[in-house]
Every structure is written in structure tokens, then in C-alpha cells.
Amino acid sequence: MYKKLKLHWLFNRSVALFLLSLIGLMGVAMMINVVGIQITGTMDNWRNWLAHHSYYFLIWRIVLYTLVIMGWLWAKRRLTARELRHYPQSHIALKQRFLRIEVATVIAFIVLELSNGIGR
């Protein structure tokens, strides 16, 4: 009666690597905060230091966003050439997929920046 859930994609090596990388990145972020709190003495001093240097972090994020955009344009050009070489009739579907990816990425960037602004 019930269909068996197919979760074999969840136990893929690349998914496991992604999850381990995500956990590692979160661990590094936590350690940076712990070290920052220890260096500045208190959590309030750490928050003040972060607030005082927020414009440097903004510049850092803008550089990262620029690198992500440059990487995406490079990958998009290569993916388009490869897809059209193998599937010449899929040009419109490919453009729609890319547009969905780009819109989702812009929304994610906006949400990240708004969450940074709200937290101040």
C-alpha cells in the first residue's frame, strides 16, 4: 500500500562529504568565536569588536560575492557549451534552469545581508 521511500541518494559519498564539510565549517566558526571571546576578555567586548570592524567584513563579503559571480559565469559558460553539444534542443530548458539557480542565489545573498543588518 505504501511506497517505500527511496533515500539511496542520502547515503551517497558526495552528500556525506558535503555534510562533513558543513560540520567542519561550523566547527571552525565556533572556534573562531571562542578564540575571539578569549582574546577580548568578554562576550560584550567581542561583540563590540565585531561591530567596530563590520565594514571590513562587508568588504570581505563583497569580494567573496564577486568571486562567486565570476566562478558562476565561468561554470555557466562551460555547462552551456557542454549541454548544447550533447543536447542541442535543450537550450530553452537550460536557460530556465540557470535562471532558477541565479534567482535562488540572489535571494540567498539578500537574505544573508538582511540577517546581518538586522542583527546589528
Short mmCIF file of C-alpha atoms in Angstrom, two decimals:
data_model
loop_
_atom_site.label_atom_id
_atom_site.label_comp_id
_atom_site.label_asym_id
_atom_site.label_seq_id
_atom_site.Cartn_x
_atom_site.Cartn_y
_atom_site.Cartn_z
CA MET A 1 0.00 0.00 0.00
CA TYR A 2 2.70 2.50 0.98
CA LYS A 3 5.56 3.14 -1.38
CA LYS A 4 8.99 2.55 0.02
CA LEU A 5 10.96 5.77 0.39
CA LYS A 6 13.99 5.84 -1.84
CA LEU A 7 16.71 7.51 0.18
CA HIS A 8 19.72 5.99 -1.53
CA TRP A 9 20.81 9.47 -2.66
CA LEU A 10 21.13 10.45 1.00
CA PHE A 11 23.85 7.87 1.58
CA ASN A 12 25.91 8.99 -1.38
CA ARG A 13 29.62 9.73 -0.88
CA SER A 14 29.28 13.30 -2.15
CA VAL A 15 26.40 14.00 0.26
CA ALA A 16 28.46 12.63 3.14
CA LEU A 17 31.43 14.76 2.09
CA PHE A 18 29.21 17.83 1.90
CA LEU A 19 27.76 17.18 5.35
CA LEU A 20 31.19 16.60 6.86
CA SER A 21 32.46 19.81 5.24
CA LEU A 22 29.48 21.70 6.62
CA ILE A 23 30.05 20.33 10.12
CA GLY A 24 33.76 21.18 9.85
CA LEU A 25 32.97 24.72 8.72
CA MET A 26 30.59 25.20 11.62
CA GLY A 27 33.26 23.89 13.98
CA VAL A 28 35.80 26.37 12.62
CA ALA A 29 33.30 29.23 13.03
CA MET A 30 32.63 28.21 16.62
CA MET A 31 36.35 28.02 17.37
CA ILE A 32 36.92 31.49 15.88
CA ASN A 33 34.24 32.88 18.19
CA VAL A 34 35.65 31.09 21.22
CA VAL A 35 39.17 32.37 20.49
CA GLY A 36 37.82 35.87 19.83
CA ILE A 37 35.97 35.88 23.15
CA GLN A 38 39.09 34.67 24.97
CA ILE A 39 41.29 37.31 23.32
CA THR A 40 38.93 40.21 24.01
CA GLY A 41 38.10 39.03 27.52
CA THR A 42 34.31 39.07 27.50
CA MET A 43 31.49 38.36 25.11
CA ASP A 44 30.46 42.03 25.14
CA ASN A 45 33.97 43.10 24.15
CA TRP A 46 33.89 40.54 21.32
CA ARG A 47 30.54 41.89 20.09
CA ASN A 48 31.89 45.45 20.23
CA TRP A 49 35.00 44.41 18.28
CA LEU A 50 32.85 42.74 15.62
CA ALA A 51 30.59 45.81 15.39
CA HIS A 52 33.59 48.14 15.16
CA HIS A 53 35.11 46.11 12.30
CA SER A 54 31.84 45.38 10.46
CA TYR A 55 32.81 47.45 7.41
CA TYR A 56 35.89 45.28 6.86
CA PHE A 57 33.65 42.22 6.94
CA LEU A 58 31.31 43.92 4.44
CA ILE A 59 34.23 44.43 2.06
CA TRP A 60 35.24 40.81 2.60
CA ARG A 61 31.72 39.62 1.73
CA ILE A 62 31.59 41.81 -1.37
CA VAL A 63 34.88 40.29 -2.56
CA LEU A 64 33.52 36.79 -1.89
CA TYR A 65 30.27 37.54 -3.73
CA THR A 66 32.28 38.89 -6.67
CA LEU A 67 34.37 35.71 -6.77
CA VAL A 68 31.21 33.58 -6.62
CA ILE A 69 29.70 35.54 -9.53
CA MET A 70 32.88 35.21 -11.58
CA GLY A 71 33.02 31.47 -10.86
CA TRP A 72 29.36 31.08 -11.79
CA LEU A 73 29.82 32.90 -15.10
CA TRP A 74 32.77 30.66 -15.91
CA ALA A 75 30.87 27.50 -14.95
CA LYS A 76 27.74 28.63 -16.78
CA ARG A 77 29.67 29.18 -19.99
CA ARG A 78 31.25 25.71 -19.74
CA LEU A 79 28.00 23.98 -18.79
CA THR A 80 26.12 25.69 -21.61
CA ALA A 81 28.70 24.60 -24.17
CA ARG A 82 28.70 21.03 -22.87
CA GLU A 83 24.91 20.72 -22.68
CA LEU A 84 24.34 22.18 -26.12
CA ARG A 85 26.99 19.90 -27.58
CA HIS A 86 25.18 16.83 -26.25
CA TYR A 87 21.57 18.07 -26.31
CA PRO A 88 21.20 20.88 -28.89
CA GLN A 89 17.40 21.02 -28.46
CA SER A 90 17.54 21.78 -24.72
CA HIS A 91 18.57 25.44 -24.98
CA ILE A 92 15.34 26.91 -23.54
CA ALA A 93 15.15 24.40 -20.68
CA LEU A 94 18.80 25.08 -19.86
CA LYS A 95 18.17 28.84 -19.71
CA GLN A 96 15.21 28.27 -17.38
CA ARG A 97 17.27 26.07 -15.05
CA PHE A 98 20.06 28.64 -14.94
CA LEU A 99 17.56 31.41 -14.26
CA ARG A 100 16.12 29.46 -11.30
CA ILE A 101 19.60 28.92 -9.90
CA GLU A 102 20.52 32.58 -10.31
CA VAL A 103 17.29 33.85 -8.73
CA ALA A 104 17.70 31.48 -5.77
CA THR A 105 21.31 32.62 -5.30
CA VAL A 106 20.40 36.31 -5.38
CA ILE A 107 17.61 35.69 -2.85
CA ALA A 108 20.06 33.81 -0.61
CA PHE A 109 22.58 36.68 -0.79
CA ILE A 110 19.86 39.22 0.04
CA VAL A 111 18.60 37.15 2.99
CA LEU A 112 22.15 36.78 4.31
CA GLU A 113 22.81 40.50 4.11
CA LEU A 114 19.45 41.39 5.65
CA SER A 115 20.07 38.98 8.50
CA ASN A 116 23.45 40.64 9.07
CA GLY A 117 21.77 44.07 9.08
CA ILE A 118 19.00 43.02 11.44
CA GLY A 119 21.45 41.55 13.92
CA ARG A 120 23.19 44.89 14.45
#
